[in-house]
Amino acid sequence: MVMLGRQGAGKGTQCVRLSRHYVVPHISTGDMLRAAVREGTELGLKAAELMAAGSLVPDDIMIGIVDDRLDCDDTTERGYILDGFPRTVDQAEALADITAARPLDVVVDLDVAKEVVLERLAGRRVCSDCAANYSLDKPPRYGWVCDNCGGDVVQREDDTPAAIEKRLSDYETKTAPLIAWYRERGLLEVVDGYGTADEVTARLLAAIDQRRR
Ligand code: AMP
């Protein structure tokens, strides 16, 4: 499946939960890029500046990364959850080609209004090691140390006001058109992203299970 939605809609947290529930890999292009930046690979060097500014990484690079990742054996048996890709119609078209032999089962749009995600993004904190999500309202148990792995919990470099504004405006112009694109292809489920994480997970499971039946 593919998870769409504005940045800060809670996609990451929900994708981790879904990947545990269905026992499938969670493939987050943002996490893959952040790992490349940390490791200082060629891709990381190219992506770092764009990401810090809240800009999208070029389509050809992103399509190459996802094509390689979906070639790995762990995606072929039980499927996968794609988080953060596609973000443009060109990426969606490429994904349709990449998955031609095993088409997507469902695309979920996690729906949360722009005003709400702006507030969430400003308060968001993440573990710099395992990418677990926290917030000013829901911090880790001890200081800013990750409950899962003991890593440092920090504000993402691209959660500055200017980068947030850029990401949300790119979302409206480049990513939001995918909602109609997938609806036309009969793949879209819109799920209300308001409420507690448990409430949203329950709605997601209901929508996805109904599709898979
Ligand atoms: P995310 O963690 O999904 O919010 O992604 C963080 C950043 O990585 C984005 O703001 C983009 O700079 C970059 N990125 C992740 N996925 C994509 C994609 N599919 N296309 C272009 N850029 C991406």
Coordinates of C-alpha atoms and ligand atoms in Angstrom, one line a residue:
M1 CA 0.0 0.0 0.0
V2 CA 0.9 3.7 -0.3
M3 CA 0.4 6.3 2.4
L4 CA -0.3 9.8 1.3
G5 CA -1.0 12.9 3.4
R6 CA 0.4 16.2 4.4
Q7 CA 3.7 16.2 6.3
G8 CA 2.9 16.2 10.0
A9 CA -0.4 14.3 9.5
G10 CA 1.1 11.4 11.6
K11 CA 1.9 9.3 8.6
G12 CA 5.2 8.0 10.0
T13 CA 3.8 6.9 13.3
Q14 CA 0.8 5.2 11.6
C15 CA 3.0 3.5 9.0
V16 CA 5.2 2.0 11.8
R17 CA 2.1 0.7 13.5
L18 CA 0.6 -0.7 10.2
S19 CA 3.9 -2.4 9.3
R20 CA 3.9 -4.2 12.7
H21 CA 0.3 -5.2 12.4
Y22 CA 0.6 -6.6 8.9
V23 CA 4.2 -7.7 9.3
V24 CA 5.4 -5.9 6.2
P25 CA 8.4 -3.6 5.6
H26 CA 7.8 0.2 6.2
I27 CA 9.6 1.9 3.3
S28 CA 10.0 5.6 4.1
T29 CA 11.8 7.6 1.5
G30 CA 12.5 10.4 4.0
D31 CA 14.1 7.8 6.4
M32 CA 16.2 6.4 3.5
L33 CA 17.4 9.9 2.6
R34 CA 18.2 10.9 6.2
A35 CA 20.2 7.7 6.5
A36 CA 22.1 8.6 3.3
V37 CA 22.8 12.1 4.7
R38 CA 24.1 10.6 8.0
E39 CA 26.3 8.2 6.2
G40 CA 27.6 10.9 3.8
T41 CA 26.9 8.9 0.7
E42 CA 26.8 10.5 -2.8
L43 CA 23.0 10.5 -2.6
G44 CA 23.2 12.0 0.9
L45 CA 25.4 14.9 -0.3
K46 CA 23.0 15.6 -3.1
A47 CA 19.9 15.5 -0.9
A48 CA 21.1 17.2 2.3
E49 CA 20.7 20.8 1.1
L50 CA 17.4 20.3 -0.6
M51 CA 15.9 18.5 2.4
A52 CA 17.1 21.2 4.9
A53 CA 15.3 23.8 2.7
G54 CA 12.1 21.7 2.6
S55 CA 12.5 21.2 -1.2
L56 CA 11.7 17.9 -3.0
V57 CA 14.6 15.8 -4.2
P58 CA 14.5 15.4 -8.0
D59 CA 12.1 12.7 -9.4
D60 CA 14.7 10.7 -11.2
I61 CA 16.8 10.2 -8.0
M62 CA 13.7 9.2 -6.0
I63 CA 12.4 6.9 -8.6
G64 CA 15.8 5.1 -8.8
I65 CA 15.9 4.6 -5.0
V66 CA 12.3 3.2 -4.8
D67 CA 12.9 1.0 -7.9
D68 CA 15.9 -0.5 -6.2
R69 CA 14.2 -0.9 -2.8
L70 CA 11.1 -2.6 -4.3
D71 CA 13.4 -5.1 -5.9
C72 CA 14.5 -6.5 -2.5
D73 CA 13.1 -9.9 -1.5
D74 CA 11.3 -8.7 1.6
T75 CA 8.8 -6.8 -0.4
T76 CA 7.7 -9.6 -2.6
E77 CA 6.1 -12.0 -0.1
R78 CA 3.6 -10.1 2.0
G79 CA 3.8 -6.6 0.4
Y80 CA 5.0 -3.3 1.9
I81 CA 4.0 0.1 3.1
L82 CA 5.4 3.0 1.0
D83 CA 5.6 6.2 3.1
G84 CA 6.6 9.5 1.5
F85 CA 6.5 8.2 -2.1
P86 CA 5.1 9.1 -4.6
R87 CA 5.0 12.9 -4.0
T88 CA 4.5 14.0 -7.7
V89 CA 2.4 12.7 -10.6
D90 CA 5.7 11.7 -12.4
Q91 CA 6.7 9.6 -9.4
A92 CA 3.2 8.0 -9.4
E93 CA 3.5 7.1 -13.1
A94 CA 6.9 5.6 -12.5
L95 CA 5.6 3.6 -9.6
A96 CA 2.8 2.2 -11.7
D97 CA 5.5 1.0 -14.1
I98 CA 7.7 -0.4 -11.4
T99 CA 4.8 -2.3 -9.8
A100 CA 3.1 -3.4 -13.1
A101 CA 3.6 -7.1 -12.3
R102 CA 2.3 -6.6 -8.7
P103 CA 0.0 -3.6 -8.7
L104 CA -0.7 -1.6 -5.5
D105 CA -3.7 -2.8 -3.5
V106 CA -4.6 0.5 -1.8
V107 CA -3.5 4.1 -1.5
V108 CA -4.5 5.8 1.8
D109 CA -4.8 9.6 2.1
L110 CA -4.5 10.4 5.8
D111 CA -6.5 13.6 5.9
V112 CA -5.5 16.4 8.3
A113 CA -6.1 20.1 7.6
K114 CA -3.1 22.4 7.0
E115 CA -3.7 24.5 10.1
V116 CA -3.5 21.4 12.3
V117 CA -0.3 20.0 10.7
L118 CA 1.4 23.4 11.0
E119 CA 1.0 23.2 14.8
R120 CA 2.0 19.5 14.9
L121 CA 5.2 20.1 12.8
A122 CA 6.4 22.9 15.0
G123 CA 6.1 20.7 18.1
R124 CA 7.5 17.5 16.5
R125 CA 10.7 15.9 17.8
V126 CA 12.3 12.7 16.4
C127 CA 14.9 10.2 17.5
S128 CA 18.1 10.8 15.6
D129 CA 18.9 7.1 15.6
C130 CA 15.7 5.1 15.1
A131 CA 13.4 7.9 13.8
A132 CA 10.7 7.3 16.5
N133 CA 8.4 10.3 16.7
Y134 CA 7.8 12.4 19.8
S135 CA 6.4 15.9 20.4
L136 CA 6.5 18.7 23.0
D137 CA 3.2 17.3 24.3
K138 CA 4.4 13.7 24.3
P139 CA 8.1 13.7 25.1
P140 CA 10.2 10.6 25.9
R141 CA 10.0 9.3 29.5
Y142 CA 13.5 10.6 30.5
G143 CA 14.7 13.9 29.2
W144 CA 15.2 13.9 25.4
V145 CA 16.4 10.3 25.2
C146 CA 14.5 7.9 23.0
D147 CA 12.4 5.3 24.9
N148 CA 13.1 2.7 22.2
C149 CA 16.8 2.9 21.6
G150 CA 18.4 5.5 23.9
G151 CA 19.2 7.8 20.9
D152 CA 19.0 11.6 21.1
V153 CA 15.6 13.1 20.5
V154 CA 15.9 16.3 18.5
Q155 CA 13.9 18.7 16.2
R156 CA 14.3 17.7 12.6
E157 CA 16.5 20.1 10.6
D158 CA 13.8 20.6 8.1
D159 CA 11.2 21.5 10.8
T160 CA 12.1 25.2 10.6
P161 CA 9.2 27.6 9.9
A162 CA 10.6 28.4 6.4
A163 CA 11.1 24.7 5.4
I164 CA 7.7 23.7 6.8
E165 CA 6.1 26.4 4.7
K166 CA 7.9 25.2 1.6
R167 CA 7.0 21.6 2.2
L168 CA 3.3 22.4 2.7
S169 CA 3.2 24.6 -0.4
D170 CA 4.9 21.8 -2.5
Y171 CA 2.4 19.4 -1.0
E172 CA -0.6 21.5 -2.3
T173 CA 0.8 22.0 -5.8
K174 CA 2.7 18.7 -6.4
T175 CA 1.4 16.0 -4.1
A176 CA -2.3 16.8 -3.5
P177 CA -3.1 16.2 -7.2
L178 CA -2.3 12.5 -6.5
I179 CA -5.5 12.2 -4.5
A180 CA -7.6 12.7 -7.7
W181 CA -5.0 10.6 -9.7
Y182 CA -5.4 7.6 -7.4
R183 CA -9.2 8.1 -7.0
E184 CA -9.6 8.0 -10.8
R185 CA -7.8 4.7 -10.7
G186 CA -10.0 3.2 -8.0
L187 CA -7.2 2.8 -5.5
L188 CA -7.9 5.7 -3.0
E189 CA -9.2 5.4 0.6
V190 CA -9.5 8.7 2.5
V191 CA -9.0 8.2 6.3
D192 CA -9.7 10.9 8.9
G193 CA -6.4 11.7 10.6
Y194 CA -7.8 13.5 13.7
G195 CA -8.0 12.0 17.1
T196 CA -5.6 9.9 19.1
A197 CA -3.0 7.6 17.4
D198 CA -5.1 4.6 18.5
E199 CA -8.3 6.0 17.0
V200 CA -6.5 6.8 13.7
T201 CA -4.9 3.3 13.6
A202 CA -8.3 1.7 14.1
R203 CA -9.8 3.7 11.2
L204 CA -6.8 2.8 9.0
L205 CA -7.1 -0.9 9.7
A206 CA -10.8 -0.9 9.0
A207 CA -10.3 0.9 5.6
I208 CA -7.4 -1.3 4.6
D209 CA -9.0 -4.6 5.6
Q210 CA -12.2 -3.7 3.8
R211 CA -10.1 -3.3 0.6
R212 CA -8.2 -6.5 1.0
R213 CA -11.3 -8.6 1.6
Ligands
AMP1 P1 9.6 13.0 4.9 O1 10.4 12.3 6.0 O2 8.8 12.0 4.1 O3 8.9 14.2 5.3 O4 10.7 13.5 3.8 C1 11.7 14.4 4.2 C2 12.3 15.1 3.0 O5 12.9 14.1 2.1 C3 11.3 15.8 2.1 O6 11.0 17.1 2.6 C4 12.0 15.8 0.8 O7 13.1 16.8 0.8 C5 12.7 14.5 0.8 N1 11.8 13.4 0.1 C6 11.3 12.3 0.7 N2 10.6 11.6 -0.1 C7 10.6 12.3 -1.3 C8 10.0 12.1 -2.6 N3 9.2 11.0 -2.8 N4 10.3 13.0 -3.6 C9 11.1 14.1 -3.3 N5 11.6 14.3 -2.2 C10 11.4 13.5 -1.1

